[in-house]
PDB file of C-alpha atoms in Angstrom:
ATOM      1  CA  MET A  25     108.074  94.448 118.575  1.00 56.00           C
ATOM      2  CA  TYR A  26     107.156  91.664 116.442  1.00 71.00           C
ATOM      3  CA  THR A  27     103.770  91.256 114.497  1.00 69.00           C
ATOM      4  CA  THR A  28     103.237  87.816 113.163  1.00 75.00           C
ATOM      5  CA  TYR A  29     100.495  86.718 110.770  1.00 79.00           C
ATOM      6  CA  ALA A  30     100.431  82.858 110.722  1.00 81.00           C
ATOM      7  CA  MET A  31      98.358  80.065 109.193  1.00 81.00           C
ATOM      8  CA  THR A  32      98.716  76.436 110.247  1.00 84.00           C
ATOM      9  CA  LEU A  33      96.673  73.725 108.436  1.00 83.00           C
ATOM     10  CA  ALA A  34      96.592  70.038 109.410  1.00 84.00           C
ATOM     11  CA  THR A  35      97.128  68.008 106.028  1.00 81.00           C
ATOM     12  CA  LYS A  36      97.659  64.614 107.589  1.00 79.00           C
ATOM     13  CA  LYS A  37      94.548  63.217 105.893  1.00 81.00           C
ATOM     14  CA  TRP A  38      94.526  65.135 102.633  1.00 84.00           C
ATOM     15  CA  THR A  39      95.278  63.563  99.294  1.00 86.00           C
ATOM     16  CA  GLU A  40      98.555  64.622  97.604  1.00 84.00           C
ATOM     17  CA  GLY A  41      96.417  66.519  95.032  1.00 89.00           C
ATOM     18  CA  THR A  42      94.585  68.570  97.520  1.00 88.00           C
ATOM     19  CA  ARG A  43      97.664  69.414  99.281  1.00 85.00           C
ATOM     20  CA  THR A  44      99.426  70.355  95.992  1.00 86.00           C
ATOM     21  CA  GLN A  45      96.519  72.706  95.124  1.00 90.00           C
ATOM     22  CA  LEU A  46      96.559  74.408  98.560  1.00 86.00           C
ATOM     23  CA  VAL A  47     100.341  75.003  98.180  1.00 86.00           C
ATOM     24  CA  GLU A  48      99.896  76.420  94.915  1.00 91.00           C
ATOM     25  CA  ARG A  49      97.088  78.839  96.032  1.00 91.00           C
ATOM     26  CA  VAL A  50      98.799  80.025  98.961  1.00 89.00           C
ATOM     27  CA  GLU A  51     102.111  80.516  97.284  1.00 90.00           C
ATOM     28  CA  ASN A  52     100.484  82.497  94.498  1.00 93.00           C
ATOM     29  CA  TRP A  53      98.688  84.663  97.170  1.00 91.00           C
ATOM     30  CA  ARG A  54     101.972  85.235  99.056  1.00 90.00           C
ATOM     31  CA  GLN A  55     103.863  86.171  95.720  1.00 92.00           C
ATOM     32  CA  GLN A  56     101.238  88.608  95.019  1.00 92.00           C
ATOM     33  CA  GLN A  57     101.072  90.074  98.540  1.00 90.00           C
ATOM     34  CA  PHE A  58     104.675  90.031  99.444  1.00 89.00           C
ATOM     35  CA  PRO A  59     106.875  89.668  96.212  1.00 91.00           C
ATOM     36  CA  ALA A  60     110.409  88.568  96.969  1.00 88.00           C
ATOM     37  CA  ASP A  61     111.818  91.447  94.899  1.00 92.00           C
ATOM     38  CA  LYS A  62     110.040  94.206  96.778  1.00 90.00           C
ATOM     39  CA  LEU A  63     110.097  92.683 100.332  1.00 88.00           C
ATOM     40  CA  PRO A  64     111.374  95.140 102.932  1.00 87.00           C
ATOM     41  CA  GLY A  65     114.058  94.174 105.226  1.00 86.00           C
ATOM     42  CA  ASN A  66     111.838  94.140 108.361  1.00 87.00           C
ATOM     43  CA  ILE A  67     109.581  91.592 106.765  1.00 88.00           C
ATOM     44  CA  ARG A  68     110.373  87.725 107.236  1.00 88.00           C
ATOM     45  CA  ILE A  69     108.382  84.957 105.344  1.00 89.00           C
ATOM     46  CA  ARG A  70     108.578  81.413 106.688  1.00 87.00           C
ATOM     47  CA  THR A  71     106.861  78.356 105.065  1.00 87.00           C
ATOM     48  CA  ARG A  72     106.637  74.673 106.087  1.00 84.00           C
ATOM     49  CA  HIS A  73     105.088  72.437 103.603  1.00 80.00           C
ATOM     50  CA  SER A  74     107.202  69.127 103.159  1.00 80.00           C
ATOM     51  CA  PRO A  75     105.057  66.187 101.942  1.00 75.00           C
ATOM     52  CA  ASP A  76     106.533  64.520 105.150  1.00 78.00           C
ATOM     53  CA  ASP A  77     104.937  67.145 107.387  1.00 79.00           C
ATOM     54  CA  GLU A  78     101.497  66.653 109.106  1.00 82.00           C
ATOM     55  CA  VAL A  79     100.916  70.385 108.638  1.00 83.00           C
ATOM     56  CA  TYR A  80     101.207  73.333 106.174  1.00 84.00           C
ATOM     57  CA  ARG A  81     102.478  76.485 107.779  1.00 87.00           C
ATOM     58  CA  LEU A  82     102.917  79.966 106.566  1.00 87.00           C
ATOM     59  CA  ALA A  83     104.169  82.844 108.824  1.00 89.00           C
ATOM     60  CA  VAL A  84     104.651  86.474 107.997  1.00 88.00           C
ATOM     61  CA  GLU A  85     106.594  88.441 110.506  1.00 88.00           C
ATOM     62  CA  THR A  86     107.310  92.160 110.770  1.00 87.00           C
ATOM     63  CA  THR A  87     109.657  93.771 113.403  1.00 83.00           C
ATOM     64  CA  ASP A  88     108.271  97.292 112.958  1.00 68.00           C
ATOM     65  CA  VAL A  89     104.556  97.721 113.145  1.00 51.00           C
ATOM     66  CA  ALA A  90     104.950 101.512 111.871  1.00 56.00           C
ATOM     67  CA  SER A  91     106.498 100.469 108.620  1.00 50.00           C
ATOM     68  CA  SER A  92     103.935  98.174 107.327  1.00 52.00           C
ATOM     69  CA  PHE A  93     104.125  96.669 103.799  1.00 52.00           C
ATOM     70  CA  LYS A  94     102.557  98.589 101.114  1.00 51.00           C
ATOM     71  CA  LYS A  95     101.696  97.362  97.706  1.00 46.00           C
ATOM     72  CA  THR A  96     102.842  99.530  94.856  1.00 41.00           C
TER      73      THR A  96
END
């Protein structure tokens, strides 16, 4: 079973400054909640935030609901 938490924001009309601030804030949150050096094998993080894209997307997927991510 897959559990997915996702966020997609339309950024087509945003200024580059606004887009940069959003990417920095979300990336800081992601690093705090899901640090790469402590990420379990059953969790997958995907982002889409190229300046050429019309959206900013972050998806967190886990393959096993019973073994949820725990902060230590």
